[in-house]
């Protein structure tokens, strides 16, 4: 029986040390060969991806060329631009990989607006750094000119910070459902999606924010009623006591066990922690679904033997 799977790609699936378009397209060509293993297995696939480095690079380009006649675009537009370009690259790579395997399926990318709550506390507590580093004096001058908020970043300088609100809905969810139900492979919610708020009259407005891609992917998986939510990262398994002599990989683990490990601060914030939290959210929201955290390279082993960190409500 065909499963409905949401796969959240890690950043290493797109970008290594070379930020050129050619290098990213080549990386996605390799990524697509791994993803096709799920499609060959008969599964329906919705793919999400990150865009942090790409948005950062595009923002720097925009600021470098910023002028009265050629003003820099706001952050929500930059998210949309990178969602479109990465979606195109991934769509193209998947179509070529499917052709090589003799599989006749279409791939569609959906530029996705993700709803956030304008009352989310994240809009009062700005935490997500974006853009270039400034000296303290430069940051103060920029803040006075633009009204933006700047914070010192790990001793490296001052950076602009924006909100990172939780996703509450996906505007294009019915379109995504229709595509997947029609047998299409779908690329959606790239980079966490474009953050928008809904006004009282129903109108949508883009906001200057960054949505965590793992939480956006989980929300998407929940709304399409996925059977499986796969979060891809740089390692085959989640570990506790990571990089210590008593390091232990987690293979089959319950939500309750993971919550205990979170209390023990086993997972790094901004790295493995959001992936684990997103996996827990999905399993708790789904009556029959399960989540997996593993690497792109381990997908074939996952298909064949459920290799990776398998998360279920109860063991």
mmCIF file of C-alpha atoms in Angstrom, residues 8-164:
data_model
loop_
_atom_site.group_PDB
_atom_site.id
_atom_site.type_symbol
_atom_site.label_atom_id
_atom_site.label_comp_id
_atom_site.label_asym_id
_atom_site.label_seq_id
_atom_site.Cartn_x
_atom_site.Cartn_y
_atom_site.Cartn_z
ATOM 1 C CA UNK A 8 12.480 17.434 5.131
ATOM 2 C CA UNK A 9 15.866 17.841 3.434
ATOM 3 C CA UNK A 10 18.858 18.981 5.458
ATOM 4 C CA UNK A 11 21.080 21.813 4.287
ATOM 5 C CA UNK A 12 23.855 19.434 3.164
ATOM 6 C CA UNK A 13 21.477 18.125 0.492
ATOM 7 C CA UNK A 14 21.752 21.458 -1.334
ATOM 8 C CA UNK A 15 24.829 23.429 -0.379
ATOM 9 C CA UNK A 16 28.382 22.442 0.512
ATOM 10 C CA UNK A 17 31.301 24.880 0.383
ATOM 11 C CA UNK A 18 30.572 26.222 -3.110
ATOM 12 C CA UNK A 19 27.557 28.601 -3.169
ATOM 13 C CA UNK A 20 27.355 28.809 -6.972
ATOM 14 C CA UNK A 21 24.162 27.820 -8.734
ATOM 15 C CA UNK A 22 26.014 25.085 -10.637
ATOM 16 C CA UNK A 23 27.365 23.480 -7.453
ATOM 17 C CA UNK A 24 23.958 23.543 -5.765
ATOM 18 C CA UNK A 25 22.318 22.009 -8.814
ATOM 19 C CA UNK A 26 24.947 19.263 -8.831
ATOM 20 C CA UNK A 27 24.341 18.581 -5.123
ATOM 21 C CA UNK A 28 20.597 18.336 -5.739
ATOM 22 C CA UNK A 29 21.200 15.957 -8.632
ATOM 23 C CA UNK A 30 22.819 13.557 -6.153
ATOM 24 C CA UNK A 31 20.060 14.229 -3.625
ATOM 25 C CA UNK A 32 17.399 13.345 -6.191
ATOM 26 C CA UNK A 33 19.005 9.932 -6.794
ATOM 27 C CA UNK A 34 18.492 9.106 -3.114
ATOM 28 C CA UNK A 35 14.911 10.421 -3.042
ATOM 29 C CA UNK A 36 13.961 8.313 -6.058
ATOM 30 C CA UNK A 37 14.486 5.223 -3.879
ATOM 31 C CA UNK A 38 11.337 6.187 -1.961
ATOM 32 C CA UNK A 39 9.422 6.773 -5.192
ATOM 33 C CA UNK A 40 10.546 3.379 -6.572
ATOM 34 C CA UNK A 41 9.135 1.881 -3.386
ATOM 35 C CA UNK A 42 5.707 3.161 -4.462
ATOM 36 C CA UNK A 43 5.467 5.985 -1.937
ATOM 37 C CA UNK A 44 3.848 9.360 -2.513
ATOM 38 C CA UNK A 45 6.366 12.098 -1.760
ATOM 39 C CA UNK A 46 6.216 15.695 -0.541
ATOM 40 C CA UNK A 47 9.649 17.295 -0.176
ATOM 41 C CA UNK A 48 10.591 20.332 1.878
ATOM 42 C CA UNK A 49 14.009 21.975 2.053
ATOM 43 C CA UNK A 50 16.033 24.611 3.838
ATOM 44 C CA UNK A 51 17.194 27.912 2.369
ATOM 45 C CA UNK A 52 19.173 29.607 5.159
ATOM 46 C CA UNK A 53 22.504 30.051 3.335
ATOM 47 C CA UNK A 54 20.755 30.954 0.089
ATOM 48 C CA UNK A 55 18.628 33.666 1.720
ATOM 49 C CA UNK A 56 21.736 34.971 3.490
ATOM 50 C CA UNK A 57 23.688 35.190 0.239
ATOM 51 C CA UNK A 58 20.778 36.811 -1.597
ATOM 52 C CA UNK A 59 20.345 39.355 1.204
ATOM 53 C CA UNK A 60 24.027 40.309 0.946
ATOM 54 C CA UNK A 61 23.656 40.741 -2.821
ATOM 55 C CA UNK A 62 20.555 42.885 -2.316
ATOM 56 C CA UNK A 63 22.257 45.091 0.279
ATOM 57 C CA UNK A 64 25.364 45.498 -1.898
ATOM 58 C CA UNK A 65 23.237 46.813 -4.781
ATOM 59 C CA UNK A 66 20.743 48.730 -2.634
ATOM 60 C CA UNK A 67 19.989 52.237 -3.901
ATOM 61 C CA UNK A 68 17.059 54.588 -4.335
ATOM 62 C CA UNK A 69 16.619 53.418 -7.918
ATOM 63 C CA UNK A 70 17.224 49.749 -7.108
ATOM 64 C CA UNK A 71 15.977 49.183 -3.526
ATOM 65 C CA UNK A 72 16.622 45.925 -1.691
ATOM 66 C CA UNK A 73 13.641 43.589 -1.336
ATOM 67 C CA UNK A 74 12.112 42.706 2.049
ATOM 68 C CA UNK A 75 12.847 39.377 3.719
ATOM 69 C CA UNK A 76 9.553 37.665 2.815
ATOM 70 C CA UNK A 77 10.256 38.334 -0.863
ATOM 71 C CA UNK A 78 13.775 36.922 -0.531
ATOM 72 C CA UNK A 79 12.349 33.758 1.017
ATOM 73 C CA UNK A 80 9.950 33.492 -1.941
ATOM 74 C CA UNK A 81 12.765 34.008 -4.437
ATOM 75 C CA UNK A 82 14.961 31.286 -2.940
ATOM 76 C CA UNK A 83 11.993 28.967 -2.485
ATOM 77 C CA UNK A 84 11.345 29.350 -6.200
ATOM 78 C CA UNK A 85 14.942 28.877 -7.334
ATOM 79 C CA UNK A 86 15.672 25.865 -5.098
ATOM 80 C CA UNK A 87 12.279 24.391 -5.974
ATOM 81 C CA UNK A 88 13.149 24.688 -9.651
ATOM 82 C CA UNK A 89 16.560 23.055 -9.159
ATOM 83 C CA UNK A 90 15.059 20.198 -7.148
ATOM 84 C CA UNK A 91 12.137 19.758 -9.529
ATOM 85 C CA UNK A 92 14.529 19.571 -12.478
ATOM 86 C CA UNK A 93 16.873 17.134 -10.693
ATOM 87 C CA UNK A 94 14.004 14.837 -9.703
ATOM 88 C CA UNK A 95 12.549 14.821 -13.212
ATOM 89 C CA UNK A 96 15.944 13.794 -14.614
ATOM 90 C CA UNK A 97 16.415 11.100 -11.940
ATOM 91 C CA UNK A 98 12.943 9.712 -12.664
ATOM 92 C CA UNK A 99 13.717 9.644 -16.389
ATOM 93 C CA UNK A 100 16.867 7.592 -15.731
ATOM 94 C CA UNK A 101 14.790 5.101 -13.716
ATOM 95 C CA UNK A 102 12.040 4.935 -16.339
ATOM 96 C CA UNK A 103 9.436 6.256 -13.890
ATOM 97 C CA UNK A 104 6.676 8.387 -15.403
ATOM 98 C CA UNK A 105 5.696 10.925 -12.749
ATOM 99 C CA UNK A 106 5.448 14.687 -12.705
ATOM 100 C CA UNK A 107 7.085 16.969 -10.144
ATOM 101 C CA UNK A 108 5.502 20.265 -9.082
ATOM 102 C CA UNK A 109 6.961 23.030 -6.902
ATOM 103 C CA UNK A 110 4.547 25.133 -4.856
ATOM 104 C CA UNK A 111 5.670 28.542 -3.605
ATOM 105 C CA UNK A 112 4.134 28.235 -0.161
ATOM 106 C CA UNK A 113 2.745 30.882 2.183
ATOM 107 C CA UNK A 114 2.886 29.703 5.795
ATOM 108 C CA UNK A 115 0.527 31.367 8.236
ATOM 109 C CA UNK A 116 1.891 32.629 11.538
ATOM 110 C CA UNK A 117 0.079 34.307 14.424
ATOM 111 C CA UNK A 118 0.764 38.043 14.625
ATOM 112 C CA UNK A 119 0.398 37.663 18.420
ATOM 113 C CA UNK A 120 3.169 35.039 18.563
ATOM 114 C CA UNK A 121 5.605 36.028 21.356
ATOM 115 C CA UNK A 122 8.433 35.574 18.838
ATOM 116 C CA UNK A 123 7.548 38.998 17.401
ATOM 117 C CA UNK A 124 8.424 40.555 20.758
ATOM 118 C CA UNK A 125 11.535 38.427 21.334
ATOM 119 C CA UNK A 126 13.581 38.615 18.134
ATOM 120 C CA UNK A 127 16.155 35.809 18.031
ATOM 121 C CA UNK A 128 16.950 34.810 14.433
ATOM 122 C CA UNK A 129 20.120 36.506 13.084
ATOM 123 C CA UNK A 130 20.221 37.356 9.380
ATOM 124 C CA UNK A 131 22.452 39.300 7.043
ATOM 125 C CA UNK A 132 25.961 40.713 7.453
ATOM 126 C CA UNK A 133 27.971 41.419 10.599
ATOM 127 C CA UNK A 134 28.329 45.025 11.750
ATOM 128 C CA UNK A 135 30.435 46.795 14.335
ATOM 129 C CA UNK A 136 28.468 48.093 17.310
ATOM 130 C CA UNK A 137 28.596 51.627 15.914
ATOM 131 C CA UNK A 138 27.434 50.508 12.472
ATOM 132 C CA UNK A 139 24.600 48.483 14.025
ATOM 133 C CA UNK A 140 23.397 51.471 16.055
ATOM 134 C CA UNK A 141 23.434 53.692 12.971
ATOM 135 C CA UNK A 142 21.573 51.092 10.925
ATOM 136 C CA UNK A 143 18.998 50.626 13.713
ATOM 137 C CA UNK A 144 18.345 54.371 13.843
ATOM 138 C CA UNK A 145 17.961 54.516 10.066
ATOM 139 C CA UNK A 146 15.750 51.452 9.553
ATOM 140 C CA UNK A 147 14.209 50.678 12.937
ATOM 141 C CA UNK A 148 15.621 47.143 12.825
ATOM 142 C CA UNK A 149 16.862 45.324 15.917
ATOM 143 C CA UNK A 150 20.499 44.236 16.195
ATOM 144 C CA UNK A 151 22.142 41.873 18.672
ATOM 145 C CA UNK A 152 25.712 40.812 19.327
ATOM 146 C CA UNK A 153 26.377 37.386 17.803
ATOM 147 C CA UNK A 154 28.867 35.111 19.602
ATOM 148 C CA UNK A 155 31.659 37.652 19.679
ATOM 149 C CA UNK A 156 31.717 37.945 15.887
ATOM 150 C CA UNK A 157 29.920 41.277 15.616
ATOM 151 C CA UNK A 158 26.368 42.616 15.555
ATOM 152 C CA UNK A 159 23.652 41.241 13.281
ATOM 153 C CA UNK A 160 20.082 42.092 12.527
ATOM 154 C CA UNK A 161 17.613 39.775 14.255
ATOM 155 C CA UNK A 162 14.058 38.913 13.222
ATOM 156 C CA UNK A 163 11.227 36.844 14.660
ATOM 157 C CA UNK A 164 11.047 33.053 14.340
#
